[in-house]
Tab-separated table of C-alpha atoms in Angstrom:
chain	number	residue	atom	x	y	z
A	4	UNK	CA	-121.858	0.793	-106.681
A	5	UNK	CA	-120.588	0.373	-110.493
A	6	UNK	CA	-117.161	-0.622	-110.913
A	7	UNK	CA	-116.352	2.453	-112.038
A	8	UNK	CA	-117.606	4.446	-109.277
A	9	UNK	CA	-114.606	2.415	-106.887
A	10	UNK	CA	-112.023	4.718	-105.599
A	11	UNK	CA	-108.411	4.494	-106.210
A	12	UNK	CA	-107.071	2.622	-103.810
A	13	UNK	CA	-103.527	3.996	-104.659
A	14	UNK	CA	-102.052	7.162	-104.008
A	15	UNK	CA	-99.065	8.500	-105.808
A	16	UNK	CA	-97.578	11.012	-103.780
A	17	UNK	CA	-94.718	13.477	-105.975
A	18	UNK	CA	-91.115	14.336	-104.292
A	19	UNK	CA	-91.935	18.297	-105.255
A	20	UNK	CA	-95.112	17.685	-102.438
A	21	UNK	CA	-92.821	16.229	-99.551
A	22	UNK	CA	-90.061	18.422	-100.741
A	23	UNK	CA	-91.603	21.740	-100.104
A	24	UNK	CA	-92.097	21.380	-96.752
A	25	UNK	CA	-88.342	20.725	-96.427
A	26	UNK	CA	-87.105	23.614	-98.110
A	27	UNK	CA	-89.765	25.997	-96.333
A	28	UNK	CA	-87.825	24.765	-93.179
A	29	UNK	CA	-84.734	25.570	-94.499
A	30	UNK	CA	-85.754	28.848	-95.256
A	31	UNK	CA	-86.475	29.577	-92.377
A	32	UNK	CA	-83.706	28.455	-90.304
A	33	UNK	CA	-81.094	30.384	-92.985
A	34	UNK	CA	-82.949	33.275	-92.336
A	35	UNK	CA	-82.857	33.165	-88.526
A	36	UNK	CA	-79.063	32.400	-88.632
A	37	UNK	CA	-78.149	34.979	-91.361
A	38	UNK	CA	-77.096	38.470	-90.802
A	39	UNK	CA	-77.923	41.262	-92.944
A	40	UNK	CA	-74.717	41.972	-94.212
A	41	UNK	CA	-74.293	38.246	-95.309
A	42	UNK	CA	-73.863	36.741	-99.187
A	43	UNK	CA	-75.578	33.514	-99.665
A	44	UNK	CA	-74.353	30.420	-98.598
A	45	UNK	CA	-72.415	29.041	-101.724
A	46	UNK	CA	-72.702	24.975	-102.855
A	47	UNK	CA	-70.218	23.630	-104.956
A	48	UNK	CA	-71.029	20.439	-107.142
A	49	UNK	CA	-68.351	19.115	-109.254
A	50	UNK	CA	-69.213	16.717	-111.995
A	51	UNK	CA	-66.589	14.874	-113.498
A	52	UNK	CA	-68.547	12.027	-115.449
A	53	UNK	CA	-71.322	12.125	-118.371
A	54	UNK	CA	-74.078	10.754	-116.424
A	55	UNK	CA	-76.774	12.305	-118.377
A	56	UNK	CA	-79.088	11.684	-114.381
A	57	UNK	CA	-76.030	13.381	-112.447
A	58	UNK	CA	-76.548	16.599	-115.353
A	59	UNK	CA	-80.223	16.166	-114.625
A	60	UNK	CA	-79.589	16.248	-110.671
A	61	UNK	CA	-77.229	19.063	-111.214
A	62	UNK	CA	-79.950	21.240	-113.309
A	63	UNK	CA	-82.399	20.801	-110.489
A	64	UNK	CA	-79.630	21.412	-107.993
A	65	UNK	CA	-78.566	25.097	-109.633
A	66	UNK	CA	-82.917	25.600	-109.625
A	67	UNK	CA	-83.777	25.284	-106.446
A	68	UNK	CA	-80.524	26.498	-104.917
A	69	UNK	CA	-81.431	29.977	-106.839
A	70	UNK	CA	-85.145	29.874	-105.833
A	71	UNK	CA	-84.160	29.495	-102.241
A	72	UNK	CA	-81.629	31.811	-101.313
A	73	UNK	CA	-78.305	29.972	-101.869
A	74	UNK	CA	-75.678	30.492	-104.417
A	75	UNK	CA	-75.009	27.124	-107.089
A	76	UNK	CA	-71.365	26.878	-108.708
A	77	UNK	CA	-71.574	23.940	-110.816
A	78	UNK	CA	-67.896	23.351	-111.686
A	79	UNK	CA	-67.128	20.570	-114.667
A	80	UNK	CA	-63.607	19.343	-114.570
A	81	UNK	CA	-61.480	15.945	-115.860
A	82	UNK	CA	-61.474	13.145	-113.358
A	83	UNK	CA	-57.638	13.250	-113.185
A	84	UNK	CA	-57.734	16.670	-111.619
A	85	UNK	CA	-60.764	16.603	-108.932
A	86	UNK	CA	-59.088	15.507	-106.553
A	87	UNK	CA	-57.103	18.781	-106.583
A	88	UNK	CA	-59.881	20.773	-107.084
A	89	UNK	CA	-61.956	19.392	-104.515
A	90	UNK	CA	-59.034	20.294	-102.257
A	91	UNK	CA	-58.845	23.623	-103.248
A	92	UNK	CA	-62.155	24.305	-102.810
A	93	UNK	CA	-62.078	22.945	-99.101
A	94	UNK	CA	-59.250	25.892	-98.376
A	95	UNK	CA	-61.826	28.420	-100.157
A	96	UNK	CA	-63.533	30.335	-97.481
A	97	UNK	CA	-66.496	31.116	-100.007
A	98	UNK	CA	-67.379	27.557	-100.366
A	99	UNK	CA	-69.759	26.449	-97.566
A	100	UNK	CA	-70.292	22.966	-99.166
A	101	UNK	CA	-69.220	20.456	-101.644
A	102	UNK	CA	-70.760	18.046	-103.264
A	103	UNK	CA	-69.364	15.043	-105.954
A	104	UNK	CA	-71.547	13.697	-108.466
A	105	UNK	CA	-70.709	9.456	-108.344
A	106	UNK	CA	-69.638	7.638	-109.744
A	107	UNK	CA	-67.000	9.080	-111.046
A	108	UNK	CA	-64.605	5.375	-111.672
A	109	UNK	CA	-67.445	3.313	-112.601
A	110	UNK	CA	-64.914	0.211	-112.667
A	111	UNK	CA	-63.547	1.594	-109.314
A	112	UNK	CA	-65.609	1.744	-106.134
A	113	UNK	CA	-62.658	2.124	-104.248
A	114	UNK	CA	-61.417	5.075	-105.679
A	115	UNK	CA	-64.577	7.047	-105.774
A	116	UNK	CA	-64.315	5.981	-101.672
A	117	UNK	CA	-61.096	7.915	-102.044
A	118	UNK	CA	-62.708	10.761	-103.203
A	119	UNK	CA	-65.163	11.003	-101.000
A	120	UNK	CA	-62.170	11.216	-98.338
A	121	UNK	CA	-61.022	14.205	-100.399
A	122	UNK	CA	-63.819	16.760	-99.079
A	123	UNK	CA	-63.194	18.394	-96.190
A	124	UNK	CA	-65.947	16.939	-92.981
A	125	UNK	CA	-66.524	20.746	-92.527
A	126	UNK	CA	-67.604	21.003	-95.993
A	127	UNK	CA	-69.429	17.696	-96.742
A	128	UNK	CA	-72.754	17.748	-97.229
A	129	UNK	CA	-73.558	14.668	-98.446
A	130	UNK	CA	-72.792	12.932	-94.981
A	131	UNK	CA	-69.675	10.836	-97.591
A	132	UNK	CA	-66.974	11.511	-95.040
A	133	UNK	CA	-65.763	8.643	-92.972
A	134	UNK	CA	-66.704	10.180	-89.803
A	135	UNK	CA	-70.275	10.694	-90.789
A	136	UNK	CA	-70.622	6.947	-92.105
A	137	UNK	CA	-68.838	5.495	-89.265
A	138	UNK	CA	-71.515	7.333	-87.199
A	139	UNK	CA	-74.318	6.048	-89.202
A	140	UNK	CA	-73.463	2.867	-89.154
A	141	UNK	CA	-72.429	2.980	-85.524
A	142	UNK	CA	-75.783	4.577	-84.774
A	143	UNK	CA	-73.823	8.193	-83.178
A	144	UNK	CA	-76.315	11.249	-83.684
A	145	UNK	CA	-73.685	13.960	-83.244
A	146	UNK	CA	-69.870	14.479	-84.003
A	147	UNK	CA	-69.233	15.770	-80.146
A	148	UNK	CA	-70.754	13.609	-77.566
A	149	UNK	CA	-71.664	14.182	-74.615
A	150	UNK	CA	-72.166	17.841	-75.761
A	151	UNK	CA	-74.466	17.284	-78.788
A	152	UNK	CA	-74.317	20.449	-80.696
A	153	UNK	CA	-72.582	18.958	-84.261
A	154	UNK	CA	-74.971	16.846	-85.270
A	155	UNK	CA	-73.930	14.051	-87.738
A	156	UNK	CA	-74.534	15.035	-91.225
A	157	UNK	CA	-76.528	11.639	-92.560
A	158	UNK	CA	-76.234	10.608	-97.108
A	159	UNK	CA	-78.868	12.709	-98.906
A	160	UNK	CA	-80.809	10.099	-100.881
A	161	UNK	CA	-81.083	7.506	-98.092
A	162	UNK	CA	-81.880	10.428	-95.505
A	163	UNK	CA	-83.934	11.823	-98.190
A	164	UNK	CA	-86.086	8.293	-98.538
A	165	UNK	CA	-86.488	8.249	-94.876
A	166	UNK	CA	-87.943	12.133	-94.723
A	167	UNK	CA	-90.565	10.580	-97.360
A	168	UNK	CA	-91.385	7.417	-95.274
A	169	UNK	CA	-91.861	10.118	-92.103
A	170	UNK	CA	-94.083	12.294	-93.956
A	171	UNK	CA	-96.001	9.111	-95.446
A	172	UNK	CA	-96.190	8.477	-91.831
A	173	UNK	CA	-94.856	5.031	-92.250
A	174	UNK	CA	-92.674	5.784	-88.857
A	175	UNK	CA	-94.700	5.540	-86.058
A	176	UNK	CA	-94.502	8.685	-83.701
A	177	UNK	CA	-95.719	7.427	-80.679
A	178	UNK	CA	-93.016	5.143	-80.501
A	179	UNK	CA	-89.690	6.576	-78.899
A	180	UNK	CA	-87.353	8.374	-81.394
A	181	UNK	CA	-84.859	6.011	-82.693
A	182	UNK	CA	-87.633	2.878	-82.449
A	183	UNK	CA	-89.899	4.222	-84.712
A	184	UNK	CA	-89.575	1.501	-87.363
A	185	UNK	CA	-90.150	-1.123	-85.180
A	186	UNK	CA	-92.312	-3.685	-86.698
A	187	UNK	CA	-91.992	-2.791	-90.134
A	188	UNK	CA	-90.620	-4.945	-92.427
A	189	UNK	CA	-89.180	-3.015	-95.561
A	190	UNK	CA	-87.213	-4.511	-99.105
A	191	UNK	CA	-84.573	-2.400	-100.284
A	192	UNK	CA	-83.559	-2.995	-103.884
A	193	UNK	CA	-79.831	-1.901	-104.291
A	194	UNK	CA	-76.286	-2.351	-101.735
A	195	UNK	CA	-73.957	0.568	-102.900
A	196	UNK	CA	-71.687	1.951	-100.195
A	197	UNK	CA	-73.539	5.495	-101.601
A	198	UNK	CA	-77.399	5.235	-101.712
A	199	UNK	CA	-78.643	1.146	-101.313
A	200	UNK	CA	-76.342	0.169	-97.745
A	201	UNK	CA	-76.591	3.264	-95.755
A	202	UNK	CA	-80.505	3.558	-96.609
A	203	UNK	CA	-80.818	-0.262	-95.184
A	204	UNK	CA	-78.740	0.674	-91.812
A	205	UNK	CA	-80.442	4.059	-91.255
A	206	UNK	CA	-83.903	2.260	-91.499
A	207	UNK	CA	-82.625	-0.842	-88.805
A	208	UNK	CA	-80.968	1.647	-86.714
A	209	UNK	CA	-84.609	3.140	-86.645
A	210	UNK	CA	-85.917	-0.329	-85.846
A	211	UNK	CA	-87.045	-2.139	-89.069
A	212	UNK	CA	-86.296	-5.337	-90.333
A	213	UNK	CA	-84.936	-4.495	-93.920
A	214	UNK	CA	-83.784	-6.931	-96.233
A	215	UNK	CA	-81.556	-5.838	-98.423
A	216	UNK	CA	-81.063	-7.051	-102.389
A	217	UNK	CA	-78.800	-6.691	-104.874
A	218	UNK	CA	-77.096	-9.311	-107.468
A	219	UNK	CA	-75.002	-10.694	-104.792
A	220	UNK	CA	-77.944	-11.837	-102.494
A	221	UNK	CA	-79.919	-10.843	-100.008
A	222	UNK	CA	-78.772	-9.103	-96.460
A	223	UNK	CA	-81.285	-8.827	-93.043
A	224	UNK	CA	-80.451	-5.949	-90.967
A	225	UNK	CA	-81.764	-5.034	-87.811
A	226	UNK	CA	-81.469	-4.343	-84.873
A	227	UNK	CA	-82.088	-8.272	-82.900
A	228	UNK	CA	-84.735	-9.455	-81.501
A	229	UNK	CA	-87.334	-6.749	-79.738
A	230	UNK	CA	-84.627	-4.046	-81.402
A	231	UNK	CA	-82.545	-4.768	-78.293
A	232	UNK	CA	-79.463	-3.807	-80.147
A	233	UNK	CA	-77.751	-0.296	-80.234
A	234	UNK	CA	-77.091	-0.790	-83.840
A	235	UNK	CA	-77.943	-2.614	-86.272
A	236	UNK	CA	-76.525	-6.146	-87.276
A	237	UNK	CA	-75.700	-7.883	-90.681
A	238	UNK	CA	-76.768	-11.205	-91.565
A	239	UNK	CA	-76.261	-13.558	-95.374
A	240	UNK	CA	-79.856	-14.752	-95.635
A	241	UNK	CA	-78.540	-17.702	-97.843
A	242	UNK	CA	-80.584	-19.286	-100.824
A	243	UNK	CA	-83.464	-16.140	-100.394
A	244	UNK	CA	-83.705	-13.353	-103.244
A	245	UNK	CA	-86.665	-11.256	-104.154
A	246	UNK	CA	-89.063	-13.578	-104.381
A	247	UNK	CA	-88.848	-14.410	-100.253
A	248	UNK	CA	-88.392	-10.458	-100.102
A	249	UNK	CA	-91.443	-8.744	-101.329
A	250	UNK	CA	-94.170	-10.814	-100.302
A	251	UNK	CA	-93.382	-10.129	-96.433
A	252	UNK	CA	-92.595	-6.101	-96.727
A	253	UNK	CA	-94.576	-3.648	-95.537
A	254	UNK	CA	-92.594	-1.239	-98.059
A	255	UNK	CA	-90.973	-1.962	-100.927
A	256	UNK	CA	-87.506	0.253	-101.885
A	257	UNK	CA	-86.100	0.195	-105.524
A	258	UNK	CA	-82.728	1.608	-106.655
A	259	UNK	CA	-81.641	-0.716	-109.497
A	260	UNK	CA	-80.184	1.833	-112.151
A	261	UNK	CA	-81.200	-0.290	-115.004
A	262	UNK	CA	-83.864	0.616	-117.277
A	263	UNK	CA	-84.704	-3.008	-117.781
A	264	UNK	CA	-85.279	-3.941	-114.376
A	265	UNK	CA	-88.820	-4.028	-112.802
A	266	UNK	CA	-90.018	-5.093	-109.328
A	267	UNK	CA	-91.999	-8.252	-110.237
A	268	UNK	CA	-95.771	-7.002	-109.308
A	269	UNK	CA	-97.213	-10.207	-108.876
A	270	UNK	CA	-94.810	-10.806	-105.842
A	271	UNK	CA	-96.241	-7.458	-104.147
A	272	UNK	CA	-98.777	-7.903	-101.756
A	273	UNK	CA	-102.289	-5.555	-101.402
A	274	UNK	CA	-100.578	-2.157	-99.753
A	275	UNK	CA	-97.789	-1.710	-99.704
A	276	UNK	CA	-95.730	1.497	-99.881
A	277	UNK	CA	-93.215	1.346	-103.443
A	278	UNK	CA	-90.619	4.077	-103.536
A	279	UNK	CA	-88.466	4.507	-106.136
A	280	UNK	CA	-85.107	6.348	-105.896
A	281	UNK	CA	-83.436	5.506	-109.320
A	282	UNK	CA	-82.745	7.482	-112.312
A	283	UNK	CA	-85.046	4.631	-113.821
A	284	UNK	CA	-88.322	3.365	-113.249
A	285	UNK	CA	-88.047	0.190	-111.161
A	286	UNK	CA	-91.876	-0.375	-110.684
A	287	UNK	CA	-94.347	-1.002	-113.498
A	288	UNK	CA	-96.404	2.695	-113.339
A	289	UNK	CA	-100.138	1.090	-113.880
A	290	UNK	CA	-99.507	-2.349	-112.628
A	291	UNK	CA	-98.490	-0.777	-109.143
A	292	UNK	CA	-101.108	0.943	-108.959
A	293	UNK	CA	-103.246	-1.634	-108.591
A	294	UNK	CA	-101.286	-3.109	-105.746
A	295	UNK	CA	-99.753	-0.239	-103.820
A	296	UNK	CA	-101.379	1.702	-101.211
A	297	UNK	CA	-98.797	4.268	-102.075
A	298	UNK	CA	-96.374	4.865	-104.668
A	299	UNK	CA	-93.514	7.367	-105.020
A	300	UNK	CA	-92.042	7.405	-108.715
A	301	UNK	CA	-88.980	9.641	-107.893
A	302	UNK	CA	-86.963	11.077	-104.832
A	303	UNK	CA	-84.697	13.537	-106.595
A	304	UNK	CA	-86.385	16.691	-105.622
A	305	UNK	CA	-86.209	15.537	-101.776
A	306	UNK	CA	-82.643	14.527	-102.197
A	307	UNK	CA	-81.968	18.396	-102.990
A	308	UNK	CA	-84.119	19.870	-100.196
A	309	UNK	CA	-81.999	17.198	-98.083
A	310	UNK	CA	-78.699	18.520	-99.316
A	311	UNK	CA	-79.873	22.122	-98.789
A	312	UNK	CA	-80.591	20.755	-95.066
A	313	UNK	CA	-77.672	19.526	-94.318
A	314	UNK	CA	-75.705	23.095	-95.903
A	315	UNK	CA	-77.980	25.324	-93.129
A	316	UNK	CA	-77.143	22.463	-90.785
A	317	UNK	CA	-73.385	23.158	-90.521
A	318	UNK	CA	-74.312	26.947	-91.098
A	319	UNK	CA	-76.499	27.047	-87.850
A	320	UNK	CA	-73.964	24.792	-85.666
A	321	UNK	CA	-71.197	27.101	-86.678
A	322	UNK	CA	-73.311	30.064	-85.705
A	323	UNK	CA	-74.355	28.522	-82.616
A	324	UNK	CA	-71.002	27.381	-81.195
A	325	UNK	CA	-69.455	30.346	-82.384
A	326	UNK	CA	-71.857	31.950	-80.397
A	327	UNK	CA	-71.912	30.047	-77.333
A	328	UNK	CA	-67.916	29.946	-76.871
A	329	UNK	CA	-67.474	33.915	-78.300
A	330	UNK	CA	-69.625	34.498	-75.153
A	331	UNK	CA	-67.477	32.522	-72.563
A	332	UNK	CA	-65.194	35.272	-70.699
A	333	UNK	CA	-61.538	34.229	-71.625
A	334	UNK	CA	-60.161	34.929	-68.368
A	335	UNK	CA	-60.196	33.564	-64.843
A	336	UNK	CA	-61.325	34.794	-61.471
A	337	UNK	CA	-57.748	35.905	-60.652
A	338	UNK	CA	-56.620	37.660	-64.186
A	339	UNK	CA	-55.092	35.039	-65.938
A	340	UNK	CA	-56.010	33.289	-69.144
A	341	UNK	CA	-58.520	30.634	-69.664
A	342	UNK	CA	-56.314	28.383	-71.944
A	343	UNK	CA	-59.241	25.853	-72.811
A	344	UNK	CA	-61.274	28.548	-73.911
A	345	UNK	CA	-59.130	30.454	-76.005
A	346	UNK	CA	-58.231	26.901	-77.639
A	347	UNK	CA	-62.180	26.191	-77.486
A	348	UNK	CA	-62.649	29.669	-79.235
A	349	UNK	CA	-59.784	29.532	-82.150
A	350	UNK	CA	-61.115	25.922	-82.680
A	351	UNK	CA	-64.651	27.377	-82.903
A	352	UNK	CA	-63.768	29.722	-85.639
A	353	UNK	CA	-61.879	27.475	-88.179
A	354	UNK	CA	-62.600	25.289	-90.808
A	355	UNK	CA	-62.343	21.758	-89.519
């Protein structure tokens, strides 16, 4: 065989691939939870900085919200006055979710945490609230144990990087769910409280080692030894940075948004998966593929089928709890008023 008759041994795999089966399963679940008589179910972004990737983001947003049956209400305001119009739009009974562009206080982390607090858990989409990332972090699947039927809404782009690692099959689905990720070792390149530290606990929750890098140093987190753990754990790996990192990962994460940063390819060993969820390219395009077994230049497109997701999520457990308790007979066996259930049913049909 001539050298040029060797196959590729890389394959780049596009976010518009994964993401379409996404959205066709959001179709279809809006459409089994709709009624006839229903509008669409209406997103609002607010963008309150001049990111020109959060305009980007937005511009696919408004696309594929149109193309798949949801209504997009991009709404620019000054950063002195979202946090007023976030909160008006949590009182708006149009407004099914609400979504924040970050950062908005680039000098700030601790404000744009603030903001996130602003939007309503009933309208939060991006899983920002503190009750969703306590439950992350904690490892809680649902908002109402033991009954299970609000299930925790999880960040877009980290839940959006783990949809791509299940459809590369990287999770292994013979394992039970929650272990899945045991024995993989995986390199994430970035420690926001946004996108970089939830992705690295989502992925030890689900039983990885992941070591996690950013200018500070490197983080393991997993779950102990044999993933014996509920959750995952946190430890300084002192004196390591990337260069202890990448050779030992089985998948390589970057999320550095700076165009002059590049994963060092001559660190990377023969096949591993590289996955890229910055507005920037942190992987050298040819050189990687030379090296990767797969490669997946952007996430963006997943991160909005995600978002869409978690919108027919809180649609389809209002519907079905609405259901379920509008069903319940509010009365006893003698006459008299259930109280729980008439609580259980004006509770069921608020915002909260």
């Amino acid at each position: 065989m001539s050298t040029q008759d060797v196959p590729k041994t890389c394959k780049v795999i596009l976010a518009e691939t994964i993401a379409k089966g996404l959205l066709a399963e959001v179709k279809d679940t809006l459409k089994s939870i709709q009624k006839d008589n229903e509008g669409q179910p209406t997103l609002v972004a607010f963008l309150a900085n001049d990111d020109p990737a959060a305009v980007k983001y937005a511009e696919w947003s408004k696309k594929t919200c149109e193309e798949n049956g949801f209504t997009f209400d991009l709404r620019q305001v000054d950063k002195d006055k979202l946090e007023e119009e976030i909160m008006n739009a949590n009182e708006d009974n149009k407004v099914d979710g609400i979504i924040v562009y970050y950062p908005i206080f680039p000098g700030n982390p601790a404000h744009d945490r603030y903001v996130q607090e602003t939007v309503s858990l009933s309208k939060d989409v991006e899983g920002l609230c503190h009750k969703h990332i306590y439950n992350m972090y904690h490892n809680i699947r649902f908002l109402d144990p033991p009954h299970n039927l609000k299930k925790s809404i999880l960040p877009c782009t980290p839940l959006a990087v783990v949809k791509i690692l299940e459809y590369l099959q990287i999770y292994n689905s013979i394992l039970p769910y929650g272990n899945r990720l045991f024995g993989r070792t995986i390199t994430v390149i970035n420690r926001s409280e946004v996108n970089g530290r939830p992705l690295a606990a989502l992925l030890a929750n689900d039983g990885a080692t992941v070591y996690s890098v950013d200018i500070t140093g490197v983080q393991v987190f997993t779950r102990g030894q044999g993933i014996k753990q509920p959750r995952h754990q946190v430890q300084d790996k002192e004196g390591w940075t990337l260069e202890q990192c990448i050779p030992i990962s089985d998948v390589i994460i970057g999320g550095v948004p700076a165009e002059s940063f590049k994963v060092p390819t001559e660190l990377i060993r023969d096949g591993t998966v590289c996955i890229n969820f910055s507005s920037f390219r942190n992987f050298d395009g040819p050189a990687i593929k030379e090296k990767a077994s797969i490669y997946v230049p952007s996430v963006g497109k997943v991160t909005i089928a995600v978002l869409l997701r978690n919108l027919v999520i809180f649609q389809n457990i209002l519907t079905l709890v609405q259901r379920l308790i509008a069903n319940r007979p509010s009365t006893n066996k003698d006459g008299s008023t259930d109280e729980s259930t008439q609580k259980a049913k004006s509770e069921a049909f608020v915002d909260g």
